[in-house]
């Protein structure tokens, strides 16, 4: 049988760390003197830490910072985020994900992580899922952020599986774009309007258990 893989995004698919990213950015924004609300939050999903900072600074109309100042703000946000996720455990795994991974393993899919987050491996370890993954590609292993497909192609290359035999599970428009760009199939989790380029869209992670896999 030909090898095939399912590549999971992390934030919004395996665990709901998006709320902690949001709260950490909101805290930073408050210190900078503006309110960062949920209307901007969708844009942060799946994009890198520095691109997220650019979006947040844009929302606050803050301009003219040096690279050092930007790095220091990104580091500050990350320290808030790490504090917030310090007590993360298996109760934060999104509904149906543990069962879905078991089902995929029974069906002989390889399991990979393809996350923009530099904390990706640490989060999988905290929630007790790291051992289930054949390969973990997180923000420490890639230079190009989604919608560039590098975070998915590196995993497929390491597994030796052609891109056309990989299915990406994503909650962010940037991640769906990345999957489509490298010829992988994509299952979106969330709004069909936002994730319209995915092959299949389910409203939430529970829905993954009922779908017919595209390969
Ligand atoms: P970090 P994913 C992404 O995770 C988040 O959705 C995004 O909001 C965050 O900015 C990015 O990781 C980088 O995270 O600051 O921890 O390196 O959806 O690709 O799993
Ligand atoms: Mg995500």
XYZ file of C-alpha atoms and ligand atoms in Angstrom:
236
model
C 0.000 0.000 0.000
C 1.280 3.506 -0.839
C 2.242 5.650 2.115
C -0.008 8.555 3.013
C 0.084 11.155 5.773
C -2.148 13.477 7.703
C -0.426 16.727 8.714
C -2.083 18.494 11.638
C -1.924 22.180 12.301
C -1.677 22.681 16.084
C -3.387 25.828 17.265
C -7.126 25.563 16.533
C -6.951 21.930 15.414
C -5.224 19.904 18.149
C -5.519 22.428 20.995
C -7.200 25.772 21.393
C -4.100 27.850 22.121
C -5.535 30.678 19.942
C -7.284 32.101 23.013
C -3.947 32.387 24.857
C -2.198 33.974 21.837
C -5.081 36.454 21.717
C -4.999 37.254 25.444
C -1.212 37.713 25.375
C -1.415 40.119 22.401
C -4.293 41.938 24.105
C -2.194 42.405 27.254
C 0.715 43.776 25.199
C -1.639 46.128 23.314
C -3.072 47.441 26.608
C 0.474 48.219 27.790
C 1.043 50.084 24.516
C -2.142 52.091 25.142
C -4.753 50.618 22.817
C -7.498 48.011 22.848
C -6.921 44.909 20.717
C -10.268 43.179 20.304
C -11.511 39.929 18.802
C -12.422 41.571 15.500
C -8.697 41.426 14.598
C -8.144 37.954 15.961
C -8.915 35.875 12.847
C -5.953 37.502 11.068
C -3.526 36.183 13.714
C -4.397 32.535 13.154
C -1.609 30.472 11.664
C 0.733 33.396 10.959
C 4.178 33.751 12.521
C 4.938 35.660 15.719
C 6.565 38.611 13.892
C 3.765 38.821 11.304
C 1.252 38.733 14.188
C 3.130 41.641 15.804
C 2.884 43.600 12.557
C -0.908 43.026 12.506
C -1.239 44.067 16.165
C 0.880 47.220 15.709
C -1.173 48.103 12.609
C -4.385 47.785 14.658
C -2.932 50.219 17.217
C -1.572 52.497 14.475
C 1.888 52.241 16.020
C 4.594 53.074 13.497
C 8.311 53.712 13.268
C 9.652 51.072 15.692
C 13.187 49.762 15.181
C 13.814 46.047 14.594
C 15.186 45.778 18.152
C 12.036 47.349 19.616
C 9.844 44.992 17.578
C 11.849 41.969 18.704
C 11.565 43.066 22.310
C 7.745 43.440 22.023
C 7.460 40.000 20.378
C 9.594 38.509 23.173
C 7.414 40.194 25.791
C 4.215 38.822 24.225
C 5.791 35.360 24.068
C 6.672 35.470 27.761
C 3.013 36.284 28.585
C 1.901 33.454 26.298
C 4.309 30.947 27.868
C 3.062 31.916 31.346
C -0.546 31.392 30.213
C 0.122 27.930 28.761
C 2.357 26.769 31.609
C -0.490 24.701 33.097
C -1.720 23.280 29.763
C -2.694 19.589 30.010
C -4.656 16.909 28.120
C -7.972 18.555 29.036
C -7.136 21.215 26.401
C -7.055 18.706 23.513
C -9.941 19.638 21.222
C -12.947 17.243 21.164
C -12.543 14.127 18.996
C -8.844 14.692 18.178
C -7.426 11.831 20.268
C -9.960 9.385 18.749
C -9.352 10.748 15.236
C -5.583 10.213 15.540
C -6.188 6.604 16.756
C -8.491 5.964 13.786
C -5.911 7.357 11.324
C -3.175 5.181 12.815
C -5.425 2.108 12.444
C -5.849 3.108 8.789
C -2.026 3.297 8.443
C -1.705 7.037 7.895
C 1.548 8.610 9.094
C 0.868 11.465 11.518
C 2.743 14.776 11.324
C 2.579 18.200 12.927
C 2.884 21.308 10.741
C 2.643 24.310 13.046
C 3.942 27.863 12.800
C 4.416 27.937 16.565
C 7.922 27.788 18.020
C 6.263 26.181 21.070
C 4.673 23.404 18.965
C 6.678 20.437 20.263
C 6.503 21.641 23.856
C 2.689 21.972 23.629
C 2.291 18.433 22.210
C 4.442 17.149 25.081
C 2.388 19.040 27.671
C -0.913 17.591 26.424
C 0.584 14.082 26.158
C 0.283 13.647 22.374
C 3.922 13.963 21.222
C 4.404 10.173 21.065
C 1.514 9.826 18.589
C 3.327 11.933 15.964
C 5.774 10.359 13.504
C 7.247 13.769 12.751
C 6.943 17.171 14.424
C 7.630 20.278 12.329
C 7.125 23.507 14.248
C 8.251 27.113 13.925
C 11.799 26.205 14.966
C 12.337 24.045 11.869
C 11.238 26.435 9.113
C 12.163 29.892 7.860
C 9.068 30.614 5.780
C 5.732 31.206 7.484
C 2.291 30.120 6.175
C 0.908 30.752 3.533
C 4.318 29.510 2.363
C 3.967 25.691 2.383
C 7.423 24.973 3.879
C 6.015 23.844 7.259
C 4.098 21.080 5.447
C 6.626 20.149 2.746
C 9.433 19.663 5.309
C 7.281 17.085 7.151
C 6.283 15.254 3.952
C 9.911 15.211 2.749
C 11.139 13.820 6.094
C 8.475 11.094 5.909
C 9.301 10.420 2.237
C 5.666 10.841 1.195
C 4.646 12.676 -2.031
C 2.713 15.900 -1.429
C -0.309 14.522 -3.321
C -0.549 11.742 -0.703
C -0.760 14.194 2.216
C -3.850 15.689 3.834
C -3.484 18.875 5.879
C -5.956 19.689 8.665
C -6.125 23.471 9.159
C -8.229 26.120 10.900
C -6.609 29.183 9.294
C -6.977 30.622 5.795
C -3.168 31.054 5.608
C -2.729 27.322 6.316
C -5.294 26.253 3.710
C -3.477 28.424 1.146
C -0.189 26.750 2.109
C -1.629 23.240 1.627
C -3.196 24.102 -1.731
C 0.056 25.765 -2.884
C 2.033 22.519 -2.565
C -0.633 20.185 -3.986
C -1.753 18.648 -0.696
C -5.374 17.883 0.113
C -6.872 20.013 2.869
C -9.602 19.599 5.466
C -10.647 22.907 7.014
C -11.927 23.180 10.581
C -14.143 26.226 11.041
C -16.065 28.524 8.743
C -16.658 27.317 5.154
C -16.602 30.965 4.030
C -13.130 31.594 5.435
C -11.697 28.161 4.503
C -13.363 27.988 1.072
C -10.263 26.586 -0.719
C -10.190 23.424 1.422
C -11.460 20.134 -0.110
C -13.760 19.508 2.859
C -14.738 21.830 5.715
C -16.083 20.679 9.089
C -17.503 23.132 11.609
C -15.432 21.800 14.513
C -13.011 19.015 15.404
C -15.819 16.603 16.373
C -16.824 16.638 12.700
C -13.504 15.023 11.665
C -14.658 11.619 12.933
C -17.551 11.497 10.445
C -15.836 12.460 7.185
C -14.777 10.395 4.191
C -11.021 11.053 3.877
C -10.088 12.550 0.457
C -7.281 9.961 -0.015
P 4.542 31.256 18.444
P -0.466 27.125 14.262
C 0.298 29.550 15.105
O 0.053 28.197 15.366
C -0.784 30.410 15.719
O -2.046 30.138 15.100
C -0.457 31.868 15.523
O -1.446 32.671 16.125
C 0.926 32.134 16.146
O 1.308 33.489 15.931
C 1.954 31.206 15.507
O 1.553 29.868 15.707
C 3.336 31.400 16.095
O 3.331 30.987 17.421
O 4.532 32.702 18.790
O 4.195 30.343 19.606
O 5.815 30.830 17.744
O -1.910 27.477 14.000
O 0.414 27.227 13.027
O -0.301 25.821 14.998
Mg -4.064 26.977 13.449
